[in-house]
Amino acid sequence: MTAMTQDFKDLRILGIESSCDDTAAAIVSRQMGVAKINSSVVMGQGQLHAAFGGVVPEIAARAHAERIDLCVEQALSDAEVELTDVDAIAVTAGPGLIGGVVSGVMCAKGLSAATGLPLIGVNHLAGHALTPRLTDGLVYPYLMLLVSGGHCQFLIVDGPTAFTRIGGTIDDAPGEAFDKTARLLGLSQPGGPHVEEAAKDGDASRFTLPRPLLDRPGCDMSFSGLKTALLRARDSVVSEKDGLTPQDQADLSAAFQRAVAEILTRKSQRAIEVYLAKKPAVPGFAVAGGVAANQEIRQALMALCKSKGLTFTAPPLALCTDNAAMIAYAGLELFDTGHRDDLTLSARPRWPLDTASAPLFGSGKKGPKA
Ligand code: KG4
Ligand code: ZN
């Protein structure tokens, strides 16, 4: 994975990520202005949490603490470098499940104290938001839709620390809604891919589901009412037939997916208007997060961008979902700005990217929203 960046000095950054249910470490380097992922190790915890229907913070924290050193060792060995070959250590310092974030920050501080290497605390959301620069060399300012199990927001990205949040969910994240839908329909977790698969054989018009907040101005979104409407639609089928047929599952999945795609696309249209008012030289739209893997959503956003004259970027799935390469890359851009942290760096459960925007209420399945 390569991308042209500005002509800055050669660098090699170790990235560490542990804010949710993936323990990850990566090495990202830049040589002659080209950024490259040398290694990216992700140790998922899906199996540890499967029986609980969601991420259990205490189990996650313990698993991070047990695996993080192994993960760092693996990332160094995969990249065929030693810790002494690294220029700085970048670590997710929030937002996220605090026990996990503390594990990562403690590991990074230990490595920094032992080696004297600079320490850089990275906002996890900045990692997601800067990924299109690593993968596709997107130029600032671009519009970003971050859409996953824990996040959903529109950001105008002007620089590694310059984010303007122009809207987002006021309740659940779409990934949470996909997961809940899968549970309601008797499909496996994580729900998104299974709902998408089921929807392939479905008729999206058989059930009428709401599109909350579309009648209101602005770029804010809501998904909890959609979840409830799906529950009612399912219950009415179940009470009629005493169960769901595969066709019912398919039709409900298709109706749900169509509703999410429409909400995201219509609100993206508004976000694009706000963004274009900035008159960007090269207008660009990027999407990241697990839900960005959904083909119907991706195609709808791509078509919208085409019609509005914006480039459309969706990083490969492994870099859309949680990983440490994005943290290393964000650390690299922060390093360029002269940003350095010290051993007083603390873990932050909440850390909004745009500190000027109003705080959000509610907490996603995968931790507090920011
Ligand atoms: O970004 P991610 O891996 O983790 C965080 O939430 O940070 O996103 C996971 C979410 C899950 O809720 C999952 O159901 C959803 O992304 N997802 C999808 C698809 N693949 C994953 N949702 C819709 N369609 C998909 N194909
Ligand atoms: Zn994430």
XYZ file of C-alpha atoms and ligand atoms in Angstrom:
397
model
C 0.000 0.000 0.000
C 1.701 3.215 -1.015
C 0.859 6.857 -1.322
C 2.730 9.995 -2.294
C 3.142 12.346 0.603
C 5.025 15.599 0.790
C 8.772 15.557 0.526
C 9.518 15.066 4.214
C 12.388 13.173 5.807
C 12.451 9.395 5.820
C 10.724 7.968 8.894
C 9.724 4.649 10.420
C 6.908 4.604 12.974
C 5.641 1.838 15.254
C 1.867 2.059 15.750
C -0.106 0.446 18.592
C -3.912 0.117 18.752
C -6.082 -1.379 21.529
C -9.151 0.832 21.873
C -11.846 -1.759 21.214
C -11.673 -5.496 20.489
C -8.628 -5.659 18.200
C -5.094 -5.727 19.562
C -2.888 -4.373 16.789
C 0.634 -3.223 16.020
C 2.169 -2.056 12.747
C 5.218 -0.499 11.172
C 4.688 2.275 8.640
C 7.621 3.929 6.947
C 8.136 6.809 4.546
C 10.991 6.804 2.113
C 11.569 9.513 -0.463
C 8.097 10.898 0.212
C 6.301 7.578 -0.204
C 4.472 6.106 2.805
C 4.286 2.334 3.021
C 2.961 -0.285 5.426
C 5.838 -2.603 6.321
C 3.764 -4.776 8.627
C 0.326 -4.779 10.174
C -0.678 -7.328 12.798
C -4.251 -7.496 14.098
C -5.196 -9.964 16.838
C -8.991 -9.929 16.958
C -10.987 -10.906 20.036
C -14.209 -11.952 18.295
C -14.262 -15.425 19.848
C -13.714 -14.126 23.384
C -16.818 -11.944 23.192
C -19.021 -14.080 20.922
C -21.062 -15.635 23.734
C -21.945 -12.220 25.170
C -23.433 -10.620 22.039
C -21.097 -7.623 22.299
C -17.685 -6.530 23.528
C -17.158 -7.048 27.280
C -14.778 -4.271 28.381
C -13.066 -6.249 31.169
C -12.414 -9.237 28.909
C -11.151 -6.920 26.177
C -8.769 -5.105 28.536
C -7.300 -8.345 29.850
C -6.828 -9.752 26.355
C -5.102 -6.555 25.192
C -2.745 -6.636 28.193
C -1.885 -10.277 27.489
C -1.269 -9.898 23.758
C 0.026 -6.425 23.116
C 3.718 -7.264 23.598
C 3.382 -10.264 21.294
C 1.686 -8.102 18.733
C 4.489 -5.501 18.792
C 7.135 -8.232 18.511
C 5.293 -9.739 15.564
C 4.977 -6.373 13.795
C 8.710 -5.692 14.208
C 9.619 -9.172 13.024
C 7.234 -9.061 10.011
C 8.781 -5.725 8.990
C 12.259 -7.176 9.593
C 13.296 -4.295 11.837
C 14.401 -3.829 15.440
C 12.893 -1.358 17.851
C 16.084 0.676 17.525
C 15.347 1.160 13.795
C 12.134 3.013 14.665
C 11.920 6.838 14.869
C 8.836 7.143 17.098
C 6.097 5.168 18.838
C 2.515 6.156 18.044
C -0.269 4.806 20.230
C -4.031 5.187 20.356
C -4.669 7.306 23.447
C -8.477 7.411 22.964
C -11.381 7.438 22.451
C -12.385 3.900 23.325
C -12.838 1.363 26.086
C -10.596 2.741 28.771
C -9.072 -0.558 29.972
C -7.916 -1.365 26.454
C -6.602 2.116 25.737
C -4.640 2.031 29.013
C -3.005 -1.271 27.962
C -1.757 0.275 24.724
C -0.618 3.518 26.309
C 1.251 1.682 29.090
C 2.991 -0.543 26.549
C 4.005 2.455 24.423
C 5.230 4.394 27.454
C 7.293 1.413 28.598
C 8.918 1.099 25.182
C 9.526 4.835 25.004
C 11.040 4.969 28.513
C 13.297 2.000 27.747
C 14.537 3.270 24.372
C 14.232 7.049 24.607
C 12.107 7.025 21.428
C 9.565 9.848 21.052
C 6.011 8.992 22.072
C 2.996 10.234 20.107
C -0.578 9.847 21.394
C -3.008 9.438 18.493
C -6.758 9.907 18.394
C -8.227 6.637 17.107
C -10.724 8.502 14.927
C -7.902 10.547 13.388
C -6.333 7.220 12.439
C -9.470 6.242 10.525
C -9.862 9.713 9.057
C -6.272 9.944 7.730
C -6.194 6.432 6.217
C -7.223 7.637 2.716
C -4.003 9.672 2.648
C -1.983 6.541 3.362
C -3.839 4.403 0.833
C -4.686 6.877 -1.921
C -2.724 10.053 -1.189
C -5.917 12.102 -0.814
C -5.162 15.818 -0.548
C -6.566 18.103 2.147
C -9.325 19.163 2.525
C -11.490 16.095 1.918
C -14.849 14.955 3.233
C -14.899 11.794 5.305
C -17.771 9.537 6.326
C -16.702 7.319 9.199
C -19.241 4.548 9.558
C -18.650 1.506 11.757
C -19.927 -0.399 14.775
C -18.996 2.426 17.117
C -18.771 5.554 14.992
C -20.818 7.474 12.468
C -19.860 11.003 11.530
C -19.074 13.375 8.681
C -15.751 15.168 8.998
C -14.075 17.766 6.848
C -10.400 16.895 7.145
C -8.061 19.883 6.721
C -4.951 18.449 8.363
C -3.741 15.835 10.866
C -5.253 17.791 13.746
C -7.808 19.880 11.854
C -11.200 18.173 11.714
C -14.600 19.772 11.436
C -17.489 17.526 12.382
C -20.495 18.540 10.334
C -22.903 15.827 11.488
C -23.237 12.303 12.763
C -25.528 9.853 14.484
C -27.497 11.117 17.439
C -28.010 7.583 18.763
C -26.713 4.266 17.407
C -23.977 3.662 14.874
C -25.117 1.863 11.686
C -22.875 -1.137 12.389
C -24.628 -1.624 15.726
C -27.946 -1.486 13.890
C -26.742 -4.103 11.371
C -25.624 -6.327 14.256
C -28.959 -5.925 16.061
C -30.838 -6.656 12.834
C -28.873 -9.872 12.403
C -29.738 -10.921 15.967
C -33.426 -10.184 15.377
C -33.428 -12.193 12.173
C -31.479 -15.144 13.572
C -28.379 -14.410 11.474
C -24.792 -14.720 12.762
C -22.482 -12.023 14.150
C -20.929 -9.695 13.143
C -24.256 -8.887 11.563
C -23.306 -6.624 8.657
C -21.880 -9.228 6.259
C -24.692 -11.719 7.044
C -27.443 -9.157 6.557
C -25.798 -8.155 3.277
C -25.620 -11.770 2.140
C -29.263 -12.418 3.067
C -30.365 -9.191 1.349
C -29.044 -10.458 -2.005
C -32.160 -12.638 -2.407
C -34.513 -10.105 -0.856
C -37.174 -7.689 -2.036
C -36.417 -4.337 -0.374
C -39.921 -3.040 -1.111
C -41.886 -5.718 0.771
C -41.501 -3.912 4.121
C -41.692 -0.162 4.606
C -39.104 1.052 7.100
C -38.645 4.679 8.185
C -35.794 7.036 7.192
C -35.416 8.969 10.481
C -34.286 12.616 10.390
C -34.351 12.893 6.592
C -37.124 15.443 6.911
C -34.902 17.648 9.068
C -32.142 19.923 7.797
C -28.495 19.226 8.559
C -26.281 16.156 8.418
C -27.257 14.422 11.668
C -28.590 10.873 11.443
C -30.552 8.447 13.611
C -30.674 4.661 13.416
C -32.383 3.536 16.621
C -35.938 4.081 15.279
C -35.050 2.013 12.244
C -34.020 -0.847 14.512
C -37.328 -0.658 16.379
C -39.288 -0.569 13.117
C -37.455 -3.668 11.961
C -38.312 -5.412 15.235
C -42.014 -4.606 14.704
C -41.946 -5.800 11.100
C -40.282 -9.027 12.195
C -42.770 -9.544 15.039
C -45.726 -9.115 12.730
C -44.361 -11.796 10.382
C -43.565 -14.111 13.303
C -47.029 -13.721 14.796
C -48.622 -14.466 11.420
C -46.533 -17.505 10.534
C -45.001 -18.560 13.841
C -41.481 -17.987 12.518
C -39.380 -16.520 9.719
C -38.769 -18.211 6.381
C -35.468 -17.610 4.578
C -37.421 -15.340 2.199
C -38.699 -13.280 5.157
C -35.123 -12.960 6.435
C -33.981 -11.882 2.987
C -36.763 -9.324 2.504
C -36.303 -7.808 5.971
C -32.518 -7.664 5.445
C -32.956 -5.993 2.061
C -35.417 -3.427 3.439
C -33.095 -2.603 6.329
C -30.014 -2.309 4.134
C -31.868 -0.095 1.639
C -32.979 2.217 4.463
C -29.415 2.573 5.835
C -28.026 3.152 2.339
C -30.609 5.855 1.668
C -30.053 7.632 4.986
C -26.278 7.638 4.485
C -26.537 8.764 0.865
C -29.079 11.534 1.388
C -27.149 12.907 4.367
C -23.870 12.582 2.432
C -25.451 14.735 -0.270
C -25.994 17.476 2.304
C -22.515 17.033 3.767
C -21.070 17.384 0.255
C -22.870 20.722 -0.168
C -21.321 22.011 3.079
C -17.892 20.724 2.021
C -18.035 22.137 -1.522
C -18.762 25.580 -0.068
C -15.089 25.494 1.024
C -14.159 25.358 -2.680
C -11.591 22.525 -2.383
C -9.116 22.402 -5.280
C -9.516 18.628 -5.697
C -12.881 17.648 -4.179
C -12.650 14.250 -2.523
C -14.977 12.046 -0.493
C -13.745 9.090 1.534
C -15.551 6.462 3.522
C -14.083 4.199 6.217
C -15.249 1.816 8.939
C -16.653 -1.707 8.753
C -19.999 -0.641 7.259
C -18.111 0.815 4.286
C -17.610 -2.808 3.213
C -21.297 -3.000 2.290
C -21.651 -3.061 -1.497
C -25.072 -1.414 -1.713
C -23.896 1.453 0.521
C -20.588 1.746 -1.297
C -22.231 1.777 -4.753
C -24.786 4.387 -3.675
C -22.069 6.679 -2.281
C -19.879 6.146 -5.315
C -22.728 7.118 -7.657
C -23.453 10.205 -5.570
C -19.809 11.314 -5.724
C -19.714 10.767 -9.464
C -22.787 12.927 -9.956
C -21.287 15.708 -7.792
C -17.794 15.597 -9.327
C -15.943 14.260 -6.261
C -13.391 11.476 -6.207
C -14.572 8.506 -4.133
C -12.111 6.623 -1.942
C -12.815 3.548 0.160
C -9.647 2.050 1.662
C -9.331 -1.746 1.484
C -11.397 -3.429 4.185
C -8.428 -4.402 6.356
C -7.613 -0.702 6.610
C -11.242 0.415 6.998
C -11.640 -1.617 10.159
C -9.510 -1.201 13.288
C -5.783 -1.648 12.707
C -2.501 -0.127 13.861
C -1.161 0.954 10.446
C -3.603 3.857 10.550
C -2.303 4.819 13.998
C 1.318 4.637 12.828
C 0.459 6.758 9.772
C -1.411 9.380 11.831
C 1.629 9.372 14.160
C 3.845 9.990 11.151
C 1.857 13.055 10.114
C 1.817 14.306 13.712
C 5.590 13.748 13.938
C 5.982 16.032 10.909
C 4.099 18.776 12.721
C 6.548 18.517 15.624
C 3.994 16.946 17.944
C 5.546 14.924 20.805
C 4.028 13.508 23.994
C 5.828 12.501 27.144
C 5.293 9.958 29.900
C 2.387 12.001 31.280
C 0.328 10.938 28.221
C -3.007 9.704 29.518
C -5.685 7.404 28.097
C -8.938 9.182 27.244
C -12.256 7.291 26.994
C -13.783 10.265 25.169
C -11.816 12.441 22.799
C -13.817 14.238 20.133
C -11.861 15.021 16.995
C -13.572 18.339 16.633
C -13.482 19.901 20.084
C -15.617 22.812 18.900
C -18.601 20.606 18.003
C -21.343 19.824 20.529
C -20.777 16.656 22.598
C -22.753 13.539 21.662
C -24.808 11.547 24.073
C -25.203 7.803 24.224
C -22.747 4.981 24.108
C -22.264 2.514 21.317
C -21.936 -1.221 21.768
C -18.231 -0.887 21.151
C -17.663 1.973 23.560
C -18.393 5.639 23.906
C -18.968 7.634 20.763
C -16.894 10.682 20.263
O -14.875 -0.660 11.848
P -15.284 -1.936 12.496
O -14.535 -3.188 12.177
O -15.205 -1.838 14.055
C -15.626 -0.755 14.785
O -16.848 -0.670 14.990
O -14.751 0.051 15.181
O -16.827 -2.132 12.149
C -17.531 -3.265 12.554
C -18.972 -3.087 12.153
C -19.861 -4.207 12.658
O -20.984 -3.647 13.291
C -20.241 -4.971 11.392
O -21.513 -5.575 11.454
C -20.189 -3.888 10.350
O -19.090 -3.067 10.719
N -19.982 -4.447 9.006
C -20.855 -4.319 8.005
C -20.339 -5.076 6.917
N -19.135 -5.612 7.303
C -18.935 -5.215 8.593
N -22.024 -3.676 7.932
C -22.707 -3.747 6.768
N -22.289 -4.464 5.693
C -21.122 -5.141 5.714
N -20.708 -5.843 4.660
Zn -12.448 2.225 14.881
